[in-house]
CSV table of C-alpha atoms in Angstrom, one decimal:
chain,number,residue,atom,x,y,z
A,1,MET,CA,-45.9,5.4,54.2
A,2,THR,CA,-44.8,6.0,57.8
A,3,VAL,CA,-41.2,5.0,58.5
A,4,LEU,CA,-40.1,4.1,62.0
A,5,VAL,CA,-36.4,4.4,62.7
A,6,LYS,CA,-34.7,2.3,65.4
A,7,GLN,CA,-33.6,4.2,68.6
A,8,ASN,CA,-30.0,3.1,67.9
A,9,ALA,CA,-29.8,5.5,64.9
A,10,ARG,CA,-30.8,8.5,67.1
A,11,ASP,CA,-28.3,7.3,69.7
A,12,ILE,CA,-25.6,7.4,67.0
A,13,ALA,CA,-26.7,10.8,65.8
A,14,TYR,CA,-26.6,12.2,69.4
A,15,LYS,CA,-23.0,10.9,69.9
A,16,ILE,CA,-21.8,12.6,66.7
A,17,LEU,CA,-23.5,15.9,67.5
A,18,ASP,CA,-22.2,15.8,71.1
A,19,GLN,CA,-18.7,15.5,69.7
A,20,TYR,CA,-19.2,18.3,67.2
A,21,PHE,CA,-21.2,20.8,69.4
A,22,ASN,CA,-19.8,20.1,72.8
A,23,LYS,CA,-16.3,18.6,72.3
A,24,GLN,CA,-15.4,20.8,69.3
A,25,LYS,CA,-14.5,17.8,67.1
A,26,PRO,CA,-14.5,18.5,63.3
A,27,LEU,CA,-17.9,17.3,61.9
A,28,ASN,CA,-16.4,14.9,59.3
A,29,SER,CA,-14.0,13.5,61.9
A,30,ALA,CA,-16.9,12.9,64.4
A,31,LEU,CA,-18.9,11.3,61.6
A,32,ASP,CA,-16.1,9.0,60.5
A,33,ASN,CA,-15.2,8.0,64.1
A,34,ILE,CA,-18.6,6.8,65.0
A,35,LEU,CA,-20.0,5.6,61.6
A,36,ALA,CA,-17.0,3.4,61.1
A,37,GLY,CA,-18.4,1.0,63.6
A,38,LYS,CA,-20.7,-2.0,63.0
A,39,ILE,CA,-23.8,-0.1,62.1
A,40,SER,CA,-26.6,-1.2,59.7
A,41,ARG,CA,-26.8,0.8,56.5
A,42,LEU,CA,-30.3,2.0,57.5
A,43,ASP,CA,-29.1,3.4,60.8
A,44,LYS,CA,-26.0,4.8,59.2
A,45,ASN,CA,-27.9,6.7,56.6
A,46,PHE,CA,-30.4,8.0,59.1
A,47,ALA,CA,-27.8,9.2,61.5
A,48,TYR,CA,-25.7,10.8,58.7
A,49,ASN,CA,-28.7,12.8,57.3
A,50,VAL,CA,-30.0,13.9,60.6
A,51,VAL,CA,-26.6,15.0,61.8
A,52,LYS,CA,-25.9,17.0,58.6
A,53,GLY,CA,-29.4,18.5,58.7
A,54,THR,CA,-29.2,19.5,62.4
A,55,VAL,CA,-25.9,21.3,61.7
A,56,ARG,CA,-27.2,22.8,58.5
A,57,HIS,CA,-30.3,24.4,60.2
A,58,ARG,CA,-28.8,25.1,63.6
A,59,ILE,CA,-29.4,28.8,63.8
A,60,PHE,CA,-33.1,28.4,62.9
A,61,ILE,CA,-33.4,25.4,65.3
A,62,ASP,CA,-31.9,27.5,68.1
A,63,TYR,CA,-34.3,30.3,67.4
A,64,CYS,CA,-37.2,27.8,67.7
A,65,ILE,CA,-35.9,26.5,71.0
A,66,SER,CA,-35.6,30.0,72.4
A,67,GLN,CA,-39.2,30.8,71.4
A,68,LEU,CA,-40.5,27.6,73.0
A,69,SER,CA,-38.5,27.7,76.2
A,70,HIS,CA,-38.6,30.1,79.2
A,71,VAL,CA,-34.9,29.2,79.8
A,72,SER,CA,-32.2,30.6,77.5
A,73,LEU,CA,-30.0,28.2,75.6
A,74,SER,CA,-26.9,29.5,77.5
A,75,GLN,CA,-28.4,28.3,80.8
A,76,LEU,CA,-29.2,24.8,79.6
A,77,ASP,CA,-26.8,21.9,79.9
A,78,THR,CA,-25.0,21.3,76.6
A,79,GLU,CA,-26.3,17.8,76.4
A,80,VAL,CA,-29.9,19.1,76.7
A,81,VAL,CA,-29.3,21.6,73.9
A,82,THR,CA,-28.0,18.8,71.7
A,83,ILE,CA,-30.9,16.5,72.3
A,84,LEU,CA,-33.3,19.4,71.7
A,85,ARG,CA,-31.6,20.4,68.5
A,86,LEU,CA,-31.8,16.8,67.3
A,87,GLY,CA,-35.5,16.5,68.2
A,88,VAL,CA,-36.5,19.9,66.7
A,89,PHE,CA,-34.8,19.2,63.5
A,90,GLN,CA,-36.7,15.9,63.1
A,91,ILE,CA,-40.1,17.6,63.8
A,92,LEU,CA,-39.4,20.5,61.4
A,93,TYR,CA,-37.7,18.7,58.5
A,94,LEU,CA,-38.6,15.0,58.5
A,95,ASP,CA,-42.0,14.2,57.1
A,96,LYS,CA,-42.0,10.4,57.4
A,97,VAL,CA,-41.4,10.0,61.1
A,98,PRO,CA,-44.3,10.5,63.4
A,99,TYR,CA,-44.0,13.3,66.0
A,100,TYR,CA,-44.8,11.0,69.0
A,101,SER,CA,-41.8,8.7,68.0
A,102,ILE,CA,-39.5,11.7,67.8
A,103,VAL,CA,-40.6,13.0,71.2
A,104,ASP,CA,-40.4,9.6,72.8
A,105,GLU,CA,-36.9,8.8,71.6
A,106,SER,CA,-35.7,12.2,72.6
A,107,VAL,CA,-36.9,11.6,76.1
A,108,LYS,CA,-35.1,8.3,76.1
A,109,LEU,CA,-31.9,10.0,75.1
A,110,ALA,CA,-32.3,12.5,77.9
A,111,LYS,CA,-32.8,9.8,80.5
A,112,LYS,CA,-29.7,8.0,79.2
A,113,TYR,CA,-27.3,10.9,78.8
A,114,VAL,CA,-28.6,13.6,81.2
A,115,HIS,CA,-31.3,13.0,83.9
A,116,SER,CA,-35.0,12.6,84.4
A,117,GLY,CA,-35.6,16.3,85.1
A,118,ALA,CA,-34.0,17.1,81.7
A,119,ALA,CA,-36.2,14.4,80.1
A,120,LYS,CA,-39.4,16.2,81.4
A,121,PHE,CA,-38.1,19.6,80.1
A,122,ILE,CA,-37.3,18.1,76.7
A,123,ASN,CA,-40.7,16.3,76.5
A,124,ALA,CA,-42.5,19.6,77.2
A,125,ILE,CA,-40.6,21.6,74.6
A,126,LEU,CA,-41.0,19.0,71.8
A,127,ARG,CA,-44.6,18.3,72.6
A,128,LYS,CA,-45.3,22.1,72.4
A,129,LEU,CA,-43.6,22.3,69.0
A,130,SER,CA,-45.3,19.2,67.6
A,131,SER,CA,-48.8,20.5,68.8
A,132,PHE,CA,-48.8,23.0,65.9
A,133,GLU,CA,-50.5,21.9,62.8
A,134,GLN,CA,-47.5,22.8,60.7
A,135,PRO,CA,-44.6,23.4,63.1
A,136,LYS,CA,-42.1,24.7,60.6
A,137,LEU,CA,-44.6,27.1,59.0
A,138,HIS,CA,-45.7,28.3,62.4
A,139,MET,CA,-42.2,29.1,63.5
A,140,MET,CA,-41.4,30.8,60.2
A,141,GLN,CA,-44.5,33.0,60.6
A,142,LEU,CA,-43.4,33.8,64.1
A,143,LEU,CA,-40.0,34.9,62.8
A,144,ASP,CA,-41.6,37.1,60.2
A,145,ARG,CA,-43.4,39.0,62.9
A,146,GLU,CA,-40.2,39.8,64.8
A,147,ASN,CA,-38.9,43.3,64.7
A,148,TYR,CA,-35.5,42.2,63.3
A,149,HIS,CA,-33.4,44.0,60.7
A,150,GLU,CA,-33.1,42.2,57.4
A,151,PHE,CA,-29.6,40.7,57.9
A,152,LYS,CA,-30.6,39.1,61.2
A,153,ARG,CA,-34.0,37.9,59.9
A,154,THR,CA,-32.3,36.3,56.8
A,155,SER,CA,-29.6,34.8,59.0
A,156,ILE,CA,-32.1,33.0,61.2
A,157,HIS,CA,-34.4,32.0,58.2
A,158,TYR,CA,-31.6,30.3,56.3
A,159,SER,CA,-29.3,29.5,59.2
A,160,TYR,CA,-26.2,31.4,58.1
A,161,PRO,CA,-24.0,33.6,60.4
A,162,GLU,CA,-25.1,37.3,60.2
A,163,TRP,CA,-21.7,38.5,59.0
A,164,LEU,CA,-21.8,36.0,56.0
A,165,VAL,CA,-25.4,37.1,55.1
A,166,GLU,CA,-24.3,40.7,55.0
A,167,TYR,CA,-21.2,39.8,53.0
A,168,TRP,CA,-23.1,37.9,50.3
A,169,ILE,CA,-26.0,40.4,50.1
A,170,GLY,CA,-23.4,43.1,49.7
A,171,HIS,CA,-21.8,41.2,46.7
A,172,TYR,CA,-24.8,39.5,45.1
A,173,GLY,CA,-27.8,41.5,46.2
A,174,GLN,CA,-30.7,40.2,48.4
A,175,MET,CA,-32.4,38.0,45.9
A,176,GLU,CA,-29.3,36.3,44.5
A,177,ALA,CA,-27.8,35.8,48.0
A,178,GLU,CA,-31.1,34.2,49.3
A,179,LYS,CA,-31.1,31.9,46.2
A,180,LEU,CA,-27.5,30.9,47.0
A,181,MET,CA,-28.2,30.2,50.6
A,182,TYR,CA,-31.4,28.2,49.8
A,183,SER,CA,-29.4,26.1,47.3
A,184,LEU,CA,-26.5,25.4,49.7
A,185,ASN,CA,-29.0,24.3,52.3
A,186,GLY,CA,-30.1,21.4,50.0
A,187,ASN,CA,-28.6,18.0,49.7
A,188,PRO,CA,-26.1,18.1,46.8
A,189,PHE,CA,-25.8,15.5,44.0
A,190,THR,CA,-22.8,13.1,44.0
A,191,PHE,CA,-20.9,13.2,40.7
A,192,LEU,CA,-19.3,9.9,39.6
A,193,ARG,CA,-16.8,10.4,36.9
A,194,ILE,CA,-16.2,7.3,34.8
A,195,ASN,CA,-13.1,6.3,32.9
A,196,PRO,CA,-13.9,6.6,29.1
A,197,GLU,CA,-12.2,3.3,28.5
A,198,ILE,CA,-15.1,1.4,30.1
A,199,ASP,CA,-18.6,1.0,28.7
A,200,ARG,CA,-21.0,3.4,30.4
A,201,LEU,CA,-24.0,1.1,30.3
A,202,GLN,CA,-22.0,-1.8,31.6
A,203,ALA,CA,-20.7,0.4,34.5
A,204,ALA,CA,-24.3,1.5,35.3
A,205,LYS,CA,-25.3,-2.2,35.4
A,206,GLU,CA,-22.4,-3.2,37.6
A,207,LEU,CA,-23.1,-0.3,40.0
A,208,ASN,CA,-26.8,-1.2,40.1
A,209,LEU,CA,-27.9,2.3,39.2
A,210,LYS,CA,-31.5,3.3,38.6
A,211,GLN,CA,-32.5,3.9,35.0
A,212,GLU,CA,-32.7,7.7,35.5
A,213,GLU,CA,-29.2,7.8,37.0
A,214,SER,CA,-27.6,5.7,34.3
A,215,GLN,CA,-28.8,7.9,31.4
A,216,ILE,CA,-26.6,10.7,30.0
A,217,ASP,CA,-27.7,13.8,31.9
A,218,SER,CA,-28.4,16.6,29.4
A,219,GLY,CA,-28.3,19.1,32.2
A,220,LEU,CA,-24.6,18.7,32.6
A,221,PRO,CA,-21.9,20.4,30.5
A,222,PRO,CA,-21.7,18.8,27.1
A,223,GLY,CA,-18.0,17.8,27.5
A,224,LEU,CA,-18.6,16.2,30.9
A,225,ALA,CA,-22.1,14.7,30.5
A,226,LYS,CA,-20.9,11.4,29.0
A,227,LEU,CA,-18.2,11.1,31.7
A,228,ASN,CA,-20.5,11.4,34.7
A,229,PHE,CA,-23.3,9.9,36.6
A,230,ARG,CA,-25.3,12.4,38.8
A,231,LEU,CA,-26.5,10.5,41.8
A,232,SER,CA,-28.6,11.4,44.8
A,233,SER,CA,-26.4,9.3,47.1
A,234,LEU,CA,-23.4,7.0,46.9
A,235,GLY,CA,-24.9,4.0,48.4
A,236,SER,CA,-22.4,1.1,48.3
A,237,ILE,CA,-20.5,2.4,45.3
A,238,LEU,CA,-17.3,3.0,47.3
A,239,ASP,CA,-17.2,-0.8,48.0
A,240,SER,CA,-17.5,-1.6,44.3
A,241,GLN,CA,-14.7,-3.2,42.2
A,242,LEU,CA,-15.0,-0.4,39.7
A,243,PHE,CA,-14.1,2.2,42.3
A,244,TYR,CA,-11.3,0.1,43.7
A,245,ASN,CA,-9.8,-0.3,40.3
A,246,GLY,CA,-10.0,3.5,39.6
A,247,LEU,CA,-12.5,3.1,36.8
A,248,ILE,CA,-14.9,5.4,38.6
A,249,THR,CA,-14.0,8.5,40.7
A,250,VAL,CA,-16.1,10.7,43.0
A,251,GLN,CA,-15.3,14.3,41.9
A,252,ASP,CA,-17.6,17.3,42.0
A,253,ILE,CA,-18.6,18.9,38.7
A,254,SER,CA,-17.2,22.3,39.6
A,255,SER,CA,-13.6,21.0,39.9
A,256,GLN,CA,-14.2,18.9,36.7
A,257,ILE,CA,-15.1,22.1,34.9
A,258,ALA,CA,-11.9,23.8,36.1
A,259,VAL,CA,-9.8,20.9,34.8
A,260,ARG,CA,-11.6,20.1,31.6
A,261,TYR,CA,-12.1,23.7,30.3
A,262,PHE,CA,-9.7,26.0,32.2
A,263,LEU,CA,-6.7,23.8,32.5
A,264,ASN,CA,-7.6,21.9,29.3
A,265,PRO,CA,-4.6,19.5,29.6
A,266,GLN,CA,-3.2,18.3,26.3
A,267,SER,CA,-1.0,15.3,25.4
A,268,GLY,CA,2.7,16.0,26.0
A,269,GLU,CA,2.3,19.1,28.2
A,270,LYS,CA,4.2,19.7,31.5
A,271,ILE,CA,1.7,20.7,34.2
A,272,LEU,CA,2.2,21.8,37.8
A,273,ASP,CA,-0.7,21.1,40.2
A,274,LEU,CA,-0.4,23.1,43.4
A,275,CYS,CA,-2.3,22.2,46.6
A,276,ALA,CA,-3.1,19.0,44.7
A,277,ALA,CA,-4.5,16.7,47.5
A,278,PRO,CA,-6.7,14.7,47.5
A,279,GLY,CA,-5.5,14.3,43.9
A,280,GLY,CA,-8.8,14.1,41.9
A,281,LYS,CA,-7.8,17.0,39.6
A,282,SER,CA,-4.3,15.5,38.8
A,283,LEU,CA,-5.9,12.1,38.0
A,284,PHE,CA,-8.5,13.7,35.7
A,285,ALA,CA,-5.8,15.7,34.0
A,286,SER,CA,-3.7,12.6,33.5
A,287,GLN,CA,-6.7,10.8,32.0
A,288,LEU,CA,-7.4,13.7,29.6
A,289,MET,CA,-3.8,13.7,28.5
A,290,GLU,CA,-4.0,9.9,28.0
A,291,GLY,CA,-1.0,9.5,30.2
A,292,ARG,CA,1.2,11.4,27.8
A,293,GLY,CA,3.0,14.3,29.3
A,294,HIS,CA,4.1,15.0,32.9
A,295,ILE,CA,2.3,16.3,36.0
A,296,VAL,CA,4.0,17.5,39.1
A,297,SER,CA,1.5,17.4,42.0
A,298,VAL,CA,2.5,19.4,45.1
A,299,ASP,CA,0.9,19.4,48.5
A,300,ILE,CA,2.1,20.5,52.0
A,301,SER,CA,0.5,17.5,53.8
A,302,ARG,CA,2.7,14.4,54.1
A,303,LYS,CA,-0.3,12.3,55.0
A,304,LYS,CA,-2.3,13.4,51.9
A,305,ILE,CA,0.7,12.9,49.6
A,306,LYS,CA,1.1,9.4,50.9
A,307,ARG,CA,-2.6,8.7,50.2
A,308,MET,CA,-2.2,10.1,46.7
A,309,GLU,CA,0.9,8.0,46.2
A,310,GLU,CA,-1.1,4.8,47.1
A,311,ASN,CA,-3.9,5.8,44.7
A,312,ILE,CA,-1.5,6.5,41.8
A,313,GLU,CA,0.3,3.2,42.3
A,314,ARG,CA,-3.0,1.3,42.6
A,315,LEU,CA,-4.2,2.8,39.4
A,316,GLY,CA,-1.0,2.3,37.5
A,317,ILE,CA,-0.5,5.9,36.6
A,318,GLU,CA,3.1,6.7,35.5
A,319,ASN,CA,3.0,10.4,34.5
A,320,ILE,CA,2.4,12.0,37.9
A,321,GLU,CA,5.3,13.1,40.2
A,322,LEU,CA,4.5,13.9,43.8
A,323,LEU,CA,6.2,16.5,45.9
A,324,GLU,CA,5.6,17.5,49.5
A,325,ASP,CA,6.1,21.2,49.7
A,326,ASP,CA,4.7,24.6,50.7
A,327,ALA,CA,3.1,26.2,47.6
A,328,THR,CA,4.1,29.7,48.8
A,329,SER,CA,7.8,28.8,48.5
A,330,LEU,CA,8.3,25.6,46.5
A,331,LYS,CA,11.8,25.1,47.8
A,332,SER,CA,12.0,21.5,46.6
A,333,LEU,CA,11.0,22.2,43.0
A,334,GLY,CA,14.2,24.0,41.8
A,335,LYS,CA,14.2,27.3,39.9
A,336,ASP,CA,15.2,25.6,36.6
A,337,ARG,CA,11.8,23.8,36.1
A,338,VAL,CA,9.4,25.4,33.7
A,339,PHE,CA,5.8,24.3,33.0
A,340,ASP,CA,3.3,24.8,30.2
A,341,LYS,CA,0.4,25.2,32.6
A,342,ILE,CA,0.1,25.7,36.4
A,343,PHE,CA,-3.1,24.8,38.3
A,344,VAL,CA,-3.6,26.5,41.7
A,345,ASP,CA,-6.4,24.9,43.8
A,346,ALA,CA,-6.1,27.6,46.4
A,347,PRO,CA,-6.8,27.0,50.1
A,348,CYS,CA,-10.1,28.8,50.9
A,349,SER,CA,-13.1,29.1,53.2
A,350,ALA,CA,-14.9,26.3,51.2
A,351,LEU,CA,-18.1,28.3,51.3
A,352,GLY,CA,-19.1,26.7,48.0
A,353,THR,CA,-19.2,23.3,49.7
A,354,ILE,CA,-21.7,24.1,52.4
A,355,SER,CA,-24.3,21.8,51.0
A,356,LYS,CA,-21.9,18.9,51.5
A,357,ASN,CA,-20.1,20.3,54.6
A,358,PRO,CA,-22.7,22.4,56.5
A,359,ASP,CA,-20.2,23.2,59.2
A,360,ALA,CA,-18.2,25.2,56.7
A,361,LYS,CA,-20.4,28.3,57.3
A,362,TYR,CA,-19.7,28.4,61.0
A,363,GLY,CA,-16.6,29.2,63.0
A,364,ARG,CA,-15.2,31.8,60.5
A,365,ASP,CA,-15.3,35.5,60.2
A,366,TYR,CA,-14.3,38.2,57.6
A,367,LYS,CA,-10.7,38.2,58.8
A,368,ASP,CA,-10.4,34.6,57.9
A,369,LEU,CA,-11.3,35.4,54.3
A,370,GLU,CA,-8.7,38.1,54.1
A,371,ARG,CA,-6.1,35.8,55.5
A,372,LEU,CA,-6.9,33.0,53.0
A,373,GLY,CA,-7.0,35.6,50.2
A,374,GLU,CA,-3.5,36.7,51.2
A,375,LYS,CA,-2.2,33.2,51.1
A,376,SER,CA,-3.7,32.6,47.7
A,377,TYR,CA,-1.9,35.7,46.4
A,378,GLN,CA,1.4,34.5,47.8
A,379,ILE,CA,0.9,31.1,46.0
A,380,LEU,CA,0.2,32.8,42.7
A,381,LYS,CA,3.2,35.1,43.2
A,382,CYS,CA,5.4,32.1,43.7
A,383,ALA,CA,3.9,30.0,40.9
A,384,LYS,CA,4.4,32.6,38.2
A,385,ASP,CA,8.2,32.1,38.1
A,386,TYR,CA,7.7,28.5,37.0
A,387,LEU,CA,5.5,29.3,34.0
A,388,ARG,CA,6.8,29.5,30.5
A,389,GLN,CA,6.0,32.5,28.2
A,390,LYS,CA,2.5,32.2,26.8
A,391,GLY,CA,1.8,29.6,29.5
A,392,HIS,CA,-1.5,29.4,31.4
A,393,LEU,CA,-1.9,30.0,35.1
A,394,ILE,CA,-5.3,28.7,36.4
A,395,PHE,CA,-6.7,29.8,39.7
A,396,TYR,CA,-9.5,27.7,41.2
A,397,THR,CA,-11.3,27.7,44.6
A,398,CYS,CA,-14.3,25.9,46.0
A,399,THR,CA,-15.6,29.1,47.6
A,400,LEU,CA,-17.9,31.9,46.6
A,401,SER,CA,-16.1,34.9,48.1
A,402,PRO,CA,-14.9,38.0,46.3
A,403,VAL,CA,-12.2,38.6,48.9
A,404,GLU,CA,-10.7,35.2,48.2
A,405,ASN,CA,-11.4,35.1,44.4
A,406,GLN,CA,-11.9,38.2,42.3
A,407,GLN,CA,-9.9,40.5,44.6
A,408,VAL,CA,-7.0,38.1,44.7
A,409,VAL,CA,-6.8,37.8,40.9
A,410,LYS,CA,-7.2,41.6,40.3
A,411,ARG,CA,-4.4,42.2,42.8
A,412,PHE,CA,-2.2,39.7,41.0
A,413,LEU,CA,-2.9,41.1,37.6
A,414,LYS,CA,-2.2,44.6,38.8
A,415,SER,CA,1.1,43.6,40.4
A,416,PHE,CA,2.3,41.6,37.4
A,417,PRO,CA,1.1,43.3,34.2
A,418,ASN,CA,2.7,40.7,32.0
A,419,PHE,CA,-0.2,38.4,33.0
A,420,SER,CA,-3.7,38.9,31.7
A,421,ALA,CA,-7.0,37.1,32.3
A,422,GLU,CA,-8.5,35.1,29.4
A,423,GLU,CA,-12.1,35.6,28.5
A,424,LYS,CA,-12.3,33.4,25.3
A,425,ILE,CA,-12.4,30.0,26.9
A,426,SER,CA,-14.5,27.4,25.2
A,427,THR,CA,-16.4,26.2,28.3
A,428,GLN,CA,-19.8,25.2,26.8
A,429,VAL,CA,-21.1,25.7,30.4
A,430,LYS,CA,-23.0,28.4,32.2
A,431,PRO,CA,-22.4,31.1,33.1
A,432,LYS,CA,-20.5,33.2,30.7
A,433,ILE,CA,-17.0,34.4,31.7
A,434,SER,CA,-17.0,38.0,32.8
A,435,ASP,CA,-13.7,39.9,33.1
A,436,GLY,CA,-11.9,36.5,32.9
A,437,PHE,CA,-13.8,35.2,35.9
A,438,MET,CA,-16.3,32.4,36.2
A,439,GLU,CA,-18.4,31.7,39.3
A,440,ILE,CA,-20.0,28.2,39.3
A,441,MET,CA,-23.2,28.6,41.4
A,442,PRO,CA,-24.5,25.5,43.2
A,443,TYR,CA,-27.9,25.8,41.6
A,444,TYR,CA,-26.5,25.4,38.1
A,445,TYR,CA,-25.9,21.6,38.4
A,446,GLY,CA,-26.8,20.8,42.0
A,447,SER,CA,-23.1,20.7,42.8
A,448,GLU,CA,-20.6,22.6,44.9
A,449,GLY,CA,-20.0,26.2,44.2
A,450,GLY,CA,-16.6,27.3,42.8
A,451,PHE,CA,-14.6,30.0,41.1
A,452,ALA,CA,-12.2,29.7,38.1
A,453,CYS,CA,-10.0,32.0,36.2
A,454,ARG,CA,-7.3,31.4,33.6
A,455,MET,CA,-4.4,33.9,33.1
A,456,ILE,CA,-1.8,33.9,30.3
A,457,LYS,CA,1.8,35.0,30.7
A,458,GLY,CA,2.7,37.5,28.1
């Protein structure tokens, strides 16, 4: 069935992309600022998906524009480039919107935000692209005929910066790296964790979930399957009473694995959660402990701590203590406090979240990874002094990057030989732990990617 989308939705998408591409606003900030207005759910969903898709495939889209135009992108007005990117994305990746509609609405945007001359140029480019029987296949075949080296060809094909392509291929090999990039270019599932106190079927009914979404998902880890719904989209779930009352929580499965299996919180334990915001892991740990024990959640952001405080108060949780502090120094904690377990959710490049945050793959370089890895090391170095003998130190990130993950842990273990990585962790999830490390690839569960390691203090 052919679906026609109102022009207003494209207007919204253009404004968001203009803020991101041309005014250097963070993508999520630009999305929130504009989508917070009075917009129909249909227009909001269309704009959200088109914006994320345009950013996700920007490098390939720019390649297509450069092949179709006699003028280089650097010589075009930034507004023209944004409208072209928006139009090219729709032609290449949307199969339910007719080409003539995409071209026509793009021309209208040009007339509104640029000038009539730009409209004629955009019309010519998009008509040329849409004239091919299979536009995306045609442009991919054109790319394959280019005399590019493999890193550049792969970079354009999957729309990842060339340095990152080289980095991942060097670590994973060509086939695995391509599998990773392809997976991260997809739309991720949303994982909805439910409080075990409520009836699963009743929750599904109240949330108006489809039958296939409400059933226990056998593809998820056994210890988490009953606690989660795996959804294609959130819909209106955040407006539900269940969400407001804290009986359902949006939390990616990779971080749930880190809490459930690596932290494995037990009733009565004292746990330190570093870089804790937005607080999902602390809340999950409290739930698993059945509220018995004590969690100290630390974050450097006063704004995030305040938001966590409001959530904890709203949910009636009494065993979480909040501290605003820098995890590399922990000046407010006091040297006399000792914990059974410490969970470090380290600041990272967030490369494992690209499917949800496509802008995460842009605007960084290798030096950023080294800087973030150094910060993680300093956090671990500080945290170790607050751990009791035989206590567990858990290191977790939402990135897939050996400089920020494996190399940080190896450096820490070499510097402090009284710590050792644990391999015998009953995870019941894939993959197997190797050298005490686990990489959670996005194609395992349709989730974010992540890294986890548990060390024991000897």
